[in-house]
Amino acid sequence: MCNMTKQSILLVNLGTPESATPAGVKAFLKPFLSDPRVVSIPRLFWLPLLNGVILPLRCKRVAKAYQSIWFDDGSPLLHYSLLQQKALSAIFKQAGQDVHVELAMTYGERSINNAIAKLQDAGVEHIVVLPLFPQYSSTTTAPVFDQVANYLQATIDVPSVSLVKHYHNNDAYIEALALSIERQWAEQGRAEKLLLSYHGIPKFLVDQGDIYADHCVETTALLCARLGLAENEVVHCYQSRFGKAEWLQPYTNETLVKLAESGTKSLDVIAPAFAVDCLETLEEMAIENKDVFVKAGGEDYRFIACLNDDETHVRALHTVASEYLRS
C-alpha cells in the first residue's frame, strides 16, 4: 500500500482481571460496573450498592470461576486477544501494508487512553478503532467510542479516527463462523440442533433503541442461510443475565432445560457475540450450561470454541478494518 499517512488498527476488547483473585476481580469489575453505559441505574443508588454489597459478595465467587479457566500466561481473553493482534499484524505485513496493530481494553489494564497516546508517540496519524464486538450494543461498543471521544477532547494534536460500529453482517465474519461449525461437524458429527447463545442485555435498553437484538437476529439468519439450516434445526437465545430486571429472551439456561425435557439429546453450541473465549464461554457455556443440559436429560453437549485467532477470523478482521484505512 502506497500511503504517506502512518496508520494503525486499534483492537479493543472488554477487559479482564489481571489475576484470578478476589482483589484482581474487584479491580476489574469496579470500573466496569460503575460505567453508566453498562449499568444505567441512578448513581446515587447504584454505587453504594455496588461497593457495599455486590463487589464484596461477587468477587470471591467470580475469582473462583476464573481460576477454573485461567491460562498459564493469564486470562483466556487476554491470551487470545494478544494472539489476534499478532496474527492481524502478520496479515497486514504479508499484504504489504504498513499498518501497526495495537490492543486495548475498555476496562482494566491496557487502557484505550494509553494505547492511543502510544500510537501518537509513534507518529500514527490515522487510527481505525475496531471494537471486538461483532454486534453493536450501547453496553459494549458505545463505551469504547465514549473513551475515544474523551481522549480526543483532552488532546491538543488530535489524530484522525475511524470507528467501526459493527461487523455482524460482514460476509467474511459469517464465513468464519460457518467454517468453525462445519469443522466441528466434520470432526464429531452433527448434533440434532445448533444453539446460538448471545450475551444478553436488559430488555429496556432495546425498548429505548439499542439495536443489539436486531444484530443478533440478523447474525443468526445469515449464518443459518450460509449453513443451509432449517428453522427447526436452530435455537437462538441469550446468556449471562445479571440482576432482577428482564433481559433479552429466551434465556439460554432455561432453553437448555426445555430442549432436554422435550427430548433433544444432542446440541452443538456456539457463542457468536464473543470474538475470543473468556469466562462467559469457557466457564458459563462450556461447563455450567453443559451441566444444566445434562441434568435435565440431555446427553451430548458440544461447545464450539470462539473464533479466537483462527486464520479465517483474523482475515475477516483484516477485511473489516481495511475498509476504514486511508488509501
GROMACS .gro file of C-alpha atoms in nm:
model
  327
    1MET     CA    1   0.000   0.000   0.000
    2CYS     CA    2   0.142   0.337  -0.102
    3ASN     CA    3   0.045   0.576   0.176
    4MET     CA    4   0.209   0.884   0.325
    5THR     CA    5  -0.009   0.877   0.637
    6LYS     CA    6   0.105   0.647   0.917
    7GLN     CA    7  -0.193   0.436   1.017
    8SER     CA    8  -0.288   0.188   1.287
    9ILE     CA    9  -0.562  -0.052   1.383
   10LEU     CA   10  -0.667  -0.036   1.749
   11LEU     CA   11  -0.836  -0.360   1.851
   12VAL     CA   12  -1.045  -0.315   2.166
   13ASN     CA   13  -1.192  -0.587   2.383
   14LEU     CA   14  -1.387  -0.554   2.706
   15GLY     CA   15  -1.111  -0.624   2.956
   16THR     CA   16  -1.011  -0.882   3.213
   17PRO     CA   17  -0.879  -0.915   3.567
   18GLU     CA   18  -0.500  -0.914   3.590
   19SER     CA   19  -0.517  -1.206   3.832
   20ALA     CA   20  -0.771  -1.474   3.921
   21THR     CA   21  -0.805  -1.343   4.275
   22PRO     CA   22  -1.083  -1.153   4.454
   23ALA     CA   23  -0.862  -0.841   4.452
   24GLY     CA   24  -0.790  -0.879   4.081
   25VAL     CA   25  -1.157  -0.931   4.001
   26LYS     CA   26  -1.259  -0.630   4.211
   27ALA     CA   27  -1.007  -0.404   4.034
   28PHE     CA   28  -1.164  -0.503   3.702
   29LEU     CA   29  -1.533  -0.519   3.798
   30LYS     CA   30  -1.546  -0.187   3.984
   31PRO     CA   31  -1.482   0.042   3.683
   32PHE     CA   32  -1.675  -0.192   3.455
   33LEU     CA   33  -1.991  -0.196   3.666
   34SER     CA   34  -1.953   0.174   3.753
   35ASP     CA   35  -1.992   0.272   3.386
   36PRO     CA   36  -2.342   0.419   3.329
   37ARG     CA   37  -2.338   0.259   2.983
   38VAL     CA   38  -2.318  -0.084   3.148
   39VAL     CA   39  -2.547  -0.023   3.445
   40SER     CA   40  -2.782   0.270   3.399
   41ILE     CA   41  -2.929   0.269   3.750
   42PRO     CA   42  -2.901   0.618   3.912
   43ARG     CA   43  -2.552   0.659   4.061
   44LEU     CA   44  -2.683   0.772   4.400
   45PHE     CA   45  -2.847   0.432   4.446
   46TRP     CA   46  -2.620   0.207   4.242
   47LEU     CA   47  -2.270   0.300   4.362
   48PRO     CA   48  -2.334   0.233   4.735
   49LEU     CA   49  -2.500  -0.098   4.637
   50LEU     CA   50  -2.209  -0.188   4.410
   51ASN     CA   51  -1.936  -0.104   4.658
   52GLY     CA   52  -2.112  -0.216   4.975
   53VAL     CA   53  -2.290  -0.532   4.864
   54ILE     CA   54  -2.225  -0.657   4.511
   55LEU     CA   55  -1.846  -0.638   4.493
   56PRO     CA   56  -1.784  -0.789   4.839
   57LEU     CA   57  -2.023  -1.078   4.763
   58ARG     CA   58  -1.944  -1.131   4.396
   59CYS     CA   59  -1.566  -1.103   4.369
   60LYS     CA   60  -1.478  -1.420   4.556
   61ARG     CA   61  -1.723  -1.629   4.353
   62VAL     CA   62  -1.613  -1.479   4.021
   63ALA     CA   63  -1.247  -1.528   4.110
   64LYS     CA   64  -1.313  -1.897   4.171
   65ALA     CA   65  -1.478  -1.921   3.828
   66TYR     CA   66  -1.179  -1.751   3.667
   67GLN     CA   67  -0.943  -1.992   3.841
   68SER     CA   68  -1.116  -2.283   3.667
   69ILE     CA   69  -1.031  -2.146   3.320
   70TRP     CA   70  -0.713  -1.940   3.382
   71PHE     CA   71  -0.418  -1.996   3.148
   72ASP     CA   72  -0.052  -2.007   3.249
   73ASP     CA   73   0.003  -1.667   3.084
   74GLY     CA   74  -0.313  -1.503   3.217
   75SER     CA   75  -0.680  -1.485   3.132
   76PRO     CA   76  -0.811  -1.654   2.814
   77LEU     CA   77  -0.950  -1.321   2.691
   78LEU     CA   78  -0.610  -1.153   2.706
   79HIS     CA   79  -0.429  -1.462   2.575
   80TYR     CA   80  -0.643  -1.487   2.262
   81SER     CA   81  -0.666  -1.112   2.210
   82LEU     CA   82  -0.286  -1.092   2.200
   83LEU     CA   83  -0.276  -1.378   1.951
   84GLN     CA   84  -0.531  -1.191   1.737
   85GLN     CA   85  -0.317  -0.878   1.749
   86LYS     CA   86  -0.009  -1.071   1.643
   87ALA     CA   87  -0.187  -1.260   1.365
   88LEU     CA   88  -0.355  -0.947   1.227
   89SER     CA   89  -0.021  -0.766   1.223
   90ALA     CA   90   0.125  -1.055   1.023
   91ILE     CA   91  -0.154  -1.040   0.766
   92PHE     CA   92  -0.105  -0.666   0.711
   93LYS     CA   93   0.268  -0.729   0.669
   94GLN     CA   94   0.205  -1.013   0.422
   95ALA     CA   95  -0.022  -0.782   0.223
   96GLY     CA   96   0.250  -0.519   0.206
   97GLN     CA   97   0.051  -0.277   0.421
   98ASP     CA   98   0.246  -0.064   0.667
   99VAL     CA   99  -0.020  -0.074   0.937
  100HIS     CA  100   0.055  -0.116   1.306
  101VAL     CA  101  -0.193  -0.317   1.516
  102GLU     CA  102  -0.238  -0.219   1.882
  103LEU     CA  103  -0.456  -0.380   2.150
  104ALA     CA  104  -0.655  -0.204   2.423
  105MET     CA  105  -0.925  -0.289   2.676
  106THR     CA  106  -1.228  -0.083   2.772
  107TYR     CA  107  -1.176  -0.161   3.141
  108GLY     CA  108  -0.872  -0.259   3.346
  109GLU     CA  109  -0.514  -0.262   3.223
  110ARG     CA  110  -0.421  -0.173   2.862
  111SER     CA  111  -0.644   0.133   2.862
  112ILE     CA  112  -0.768   0.299   2.544
  113ASN     CA  113  -0.612   0.631   2.652
  114ASN     CA  114  -0.267   0.477   2.690
  115ALA     CA  115  -0.298   0.288   2.362
  116ILE     CA  116  -0.386   0.598   2.160
  117ALA     CA  117  -0.113   0.800   2.331
  118LYS     CA  118   0.136   0.527   2.244
  119LEU     CA  119   0.027   0.533   1.882
  120GLN     CA  120   0.056   0.913   1.863
  121ASP     CA  121   0.404   0.898   2.016
  122ALA     CA  122   0.495   0.659   1.733
  123GLY     CA  123   0.377   0.912   1.476
  124VAL     CA  124   0.047   0.749   1.384
  125GLU     CA  125  -0.190   1.000   1.224
  126HIS     CA  126  -0.492   0.785   1.143
  127ILE     CA  127  -0.638   0.524   1.379
  128VAL     CA  128  -0.906   0.268   1.294
  129VAL     CA  129  -1.078   0.170   1.620
  130LEU     CA  130  -1.216  -0.183   1.588
  131PRO     CA  131  -1.414  -0.298   1.894
  132LEU     CA  132  -1.415  -0.677   1.904
  133PHE     CA  133  -1.794  -0.688   1.940
  134PRO     CA  134  -1.949  -0.806   1.610
  135GLN     CA  135  -2.296  -0.685   1.711
  136TYR     CA  136  -2.328  -0.323   1.826
  137SER     CA  137  -2.462  -0.251   2.173
  138SER     CA  138  -2.474   0.061   2.385
  139THR     CA  139  -2.325  -0.156   2.664
  140THR     CA  140  -2.012  -0.269   2.476
  141THR     CA  141  -1.929  -0.072   2.162
  142ALA     CA  142  -2.056   0.266   2.285
  143PRO     CA  143  -1.824   0.274   2.590
  144VAL     CA  144  -1.530   0.229   2.353
  145PHE     CA  145  -1.646   0.528   2.150
  146ASP     CA  146  -1.703   0.727   2.471
  147GLN     CA  147  -1.344   0.672   2.583
  148VAL     CA  148  -1.201   0.756   2.242
  149ALA     CA  149  -1.405   1.078   2.238
  150ASN     CA  150  -1.291   1.168   2.590
  151TYR     CA  151  -0.929   1.120   2.486
  152LEU     CA  152  -0.971   1.335   2.175
  153GLN     CA  153  -1.145   1.609   2.372
  154ALA     CA  154  -0.848   1.634   2.608
  155THR     CA  155  -0.584   1.622   2.332
  156ILE     CA  156  -0.422   1.918   2.159
  157ASP     CA  157  -0.298   1.735   1.846
  158VAL     CA  158  -0.600   1.521   1.759
  159PRO     CA  159  -0.540   1.222   1.528
  160SER     CA  160  -0.797   1.132   1.266
  161VAL     CA  161  -1.006   0.838   1.383
  162SER     CA  162  -1.240   0.594   1.212
  163LEU     CA  163  -1.479   0.399   1.435
  164VAL     CA  164  -1.604   0.055   1.331
  165LYS     CA  165  -1.958   0.033   1.469
  166HIS     CA  166  -2.022  -0.336   1.395
  167TYR     CA  167  -1.932  -0.620   1.160
  168HIS     CA  168  -2.200  -0.879   1.238
  169ASN     CA  169  -2.320  -0.894   0.877
  170ASN     CA  170  -1.980  -0.891   0.711
  171ASP     CA  171  -1.953  -1.184   0.470
  172ALA     CA  172  -1.604  -1.277   0.588
  173TYR     CA  173  -1.716  -1.287   0.953
  174ILE     CA  174  -2.019  -1.504   0.872
  175GLU     CA  175  -1.796  -1.734   0.668
  176ALA     CA  176  -1.552  -1.769   0.958
  177LEU     CA  177  -1.838  -1.867   1.192
  178ALA     CA  178  -1.976  -2.113   0.938
  179LEU     CA  179  -1.640  -2.280   0.879
  180SER     CA  180  -1.585  -2.325   1.252
  181ILE     CA  181  -1.919  -2.506   1.278
  182GLU     CA  182  -1.853  -2.716   0.970
  183ARG     CA  183  -1.517  -2.825   1.115
  184GLN     CA  184  -1.698  -2.936   1.429
  185TRP     CA  185  -1.944  -3.137   1.222
  186ALA     CA  186  -1.664  -3.294   1.018
  187GLU     CA  187  -1.474  -3.399   1.331
  188GLN     CA  188  -1.756  -3.503   1.565
  189GLY     CA  189  -2.070  -3.538   1.354
  190ARG     CA  190  -2.371  -3.314   1.360
  191ALA     CA  191  -2.596  -3.275   1.663
  192GLU     CA  192  -2.975  -3.260   1.646
  193LYS     CA  193  -2.976  -2.883   1.684
  194LEU     CA  194  -2.739  -2.587   1.667
  195LEU     CA  195  -2.780  -2.350   1.962
  196LEU     CA  196  -2.657  -1.992   1.922
  197SER     CA  197  -2.615  -1.819   2.257
  198TYR     CA  198  -2.556  -1.443   2.259
  199HIS     CA  199  -2.462  -1.230   2.558
  200GLY     CA  200  -2.781  -1.073   2.689
  201ILE     CA  201  -2.860  -0.710   2.769
  202PRO     CA  202  -3.152  -0.561   2.964
  203LYS     CA  203  -3.468  -0.551   2.755
  204PHE     CA  204  -3.541  -0.187   2.843
  205LEU     CA  205  -3.228  -0.086   2.651
  206VAL     CA  206  -3.370  -0.243   2.337
  207ASP     CA  207  -3.701  -0.066   2.406
  208GLN     CA  208  -3.503   0.260   2.422
  209GLY     CA  209  -3.336   0.199   2.086
  210ASP     CA  210  -3.038  -0.032   2.135
  211ILE     CA  211  -3.002  -0.225   1.807
  212TYR     CA  212  -2.813  -0.519   1.957
  213ALA     CA  213  -3.102  -0.766   1.939
  214ASP     CA  214  -3.158  -0.686   1.571
  215HIS     CA  215  -2.791  -0.752   1.500
  216CYS     CA  216  -2.805  -1.084   1.685
  217VAL     CA  217  -3.113  -1.196   1.494
  218GLU     CA  218  -2.951  -1.095   1.165
  219THR     CA  219  -2.633  -1.285   1.255
  220THR     CA  220  -2.835  -1.599   1.318
  221ALA     CA  221  -3.029  -1.559   0.995
  222LEU     CA  222  -2.716  -1.505   0.785
  223LEU     CA  223  -2.534  -1.794   0.946
  224CYS     CA  224  -2.827  -2.032   0.901
  225ALA     CA  225  -2.861  -1.930   0.537
  226ARG     CA  226  -2.491  -1.996   0.482
  227LEU     CA  227  -2.516  -2.339   0.652
  228GLY     CA  228  -2.846  -2.428   0.486
  229LEU     CA  229  -3.022  -2.492   0.817
  230ALA     CA  230  -3.399  -2.507   0.858
  231GLU     CA  231  -3.571  -2.307   1.132
  232ASN     CA  232  -3.634  -2.617   1.346
  233GLU     CA  233  -3.264  -2.705   1.343
  234VAL     CA  234  -3.154  -2.381   1.513
  235VAL     CA  235  -3.209  -2.230   1.858
  236HIS     CA  236  -3.141  -1.860   1.930
  237CYS     CA  237  -3.106  -1.747   2.292
  238TYR     CA  238  -2.928  -1.512   2.536
  239GLN     CA  239  -2.698  -1.579   2.831
  240SER     CA  240  -2.522  -1.404   3.122
  241ARG     CA  241  -2.809  -1.201   3.264
  242PHE     CA  242  -2.744  -1.007   3.582
  243GLY     CA  243  -2.989  -0.869   3.840
  244LYS     CA  244  -3.368  -0.892   3.857
  245ALA     CA  245  -3.467  -0.685   3.554
  246GLU     CA  246  -3.596  -0.856   3.240
  247TRP     CA  247  -3.323  -0.922   2.985
  248LEU     CA  248  -3.344  -1.035   2.625
  249GLN     CA  249  -3.520  -1.368   2.596
  250PRO     CA  250  -3.526  -1.663   2.562
  251TYR     CA  251  -3.268  -1.723   2.835
  252THR     CA  252  -3.003  -1.983   2.750
  253ASN     CA  253  -3.019  -2.184   3.073
  254GLU     CA  254  -3.399  -2.211   3.061
  255THR     CA  255  -3.386  -2.301   2.692
  256LEU     CA  256  -3.141  -2.583   2.761
  257VAL     CA  257  -3.377  -2.733   3.018
  258LYS     CA  258  -3.676  -2.712   2.782
  259LEU     CA  259  -3.481  -2.871   2.498
  260ALA     CA  260  -3.363  -3.160   2.712
  261GLU     CA  261  -3.706  -3.218   2.866
  262SER     CA  262  -3.867  -3.218   2.521
  263GLY     CA  263  -3.638  -3.494   2.401
  264THR     CA  264  -3.338  -3.321   2.241
  265LYS     CA  265  -3.037  -3.534   2.323
  266SER     CA  266  -2.754  -3.362   2.136
  267LEU     CA  267  -2.657  -2.998   2.083
  268ASP     CA  268  -2.383  -2.810   1.904
  269VAL     CA  269  -2.339  -2.480   2.090
  270ILE     CA  270  -2.170  -2.159   1.973
  271ALA     CA  271  -2.150  -1.803   2.111
  272PRO     CA  272  -2.129  -1.566   1.809
  273ALA     CA  273  -2.120  -1.243   2.011
  274PHE     CA  274  -1.776  -1.325   2.155
  275ALA     CA  275  -1.465  -1.265   1.945
  276VAL     CA  276  -1.249  -1.464   2.187
  277ASP     CA  277  -1.307  -1.726   2.452
  278CYS     CA  278  -1.348  -1.584   2.801
  279LEU     CA  279  -1.524  -1.652   3.132
  280GLU     CA  280  -1.869  -1.642   2.971
  281THR     CA  281  -1.777  -1.906   2.713
  282LEU     CA  282  -1.523  -2.134   2.882
  283GLU     CA  283  -1.691  -2.145   3.224
  284GLU     CA  284  -2.054  -2.042   3.178
  285MET     CA  285  -2.124  -2.203   2.839
  286ALA     CA  286  -1.875  -2.490   2.818
  287ILE     CA  287  -1.906  -2.607   3.180
  288GLU     CA  288  -2.201  -2.457   3.371
  289ASN     CA  289  -2.463  -2.476   3.096
  290LYS     CA  290  -2.345  -2.818   2.984
  291ASP     CA  291  -2.425  -2.935   3.335
  292VAL     CA  292  -2.771  -2.773   3.309
  293PHE     CA  293  -2.845  -2.959   2.984
  294VAL     CA  294  -2.720  -3.297   3.105
  295LYS     CA  295  -2.903  -3.277   3.439
  296ALA     CA  296  -3.227  -3.202   3.252
  297GLY     CA  297  -3.190  -3.518   3.041
  298GLY     CA  298  -2.964  -3.414   2.755
  299GLU     CA  299  -2.668  -3.631   2.662
  300ASP     CA  300  -2.429  -3.480   2.408
  301TYR     CA  301  -2.342  -3.111   2.454
  302ARG     CA  302  -2.061  -2.989   2.231
  303PHE     CA  303  -1.936  -2.635   2.275
  304ILE     CA  304  -1.768  -2.486   1.968
  305ALA     CA  305  -1.478  -2.260   2.062
  306CYS     CA  306  -1.490  -1.892   1.975
  307LEU     CA  307  -1.313  -1.782   1.660
  308ASN     CA  308  -1.013  -1.654   1.859
  309ASP     CA  309  -0.704  -1.633   1.635
  310ASP     CA  310  -0.836  -1.875   1.373
  311GLU     CA  311  -0.695  -1.769   1.036
  312THR     CA  312  -1.036  -1.718   0.874
  313HIS     CA  313  -1.139  -1.496   1.165
  314VAL     CA  314  -0.824  -1.286   1.155
  315ARG     CA  315  -0.864  -1.244   0.780
  316ALA     CA  316  -1.222  -1.131   0.843
  317LEU     CA  317  -1.093  -0.868   1.088
  318HIS     CA  318  -0.842  -0.763   0.822
  319THR     CA  319  -1.124  -0.725   0.570
  320VAL     CA  320  -1.333  -0.519   0.812
  321ALA     CA  321  -1.051  -0.293   0.926
  322SER     CA  322  -0.915  -0.238   0.574
  323GLU     CA  323  -1.240  -0.073   0.468
  324TYR     CA  324  -1.162   0.213   0.709
  325LEU     CA  325  -0.798   0.269   0.616
  326ARG     CA  326  -0.699   0.565   0.402
  327SER     CA  327  -0.590   0.461   0.055
   0.00000   0.00000   0.00000
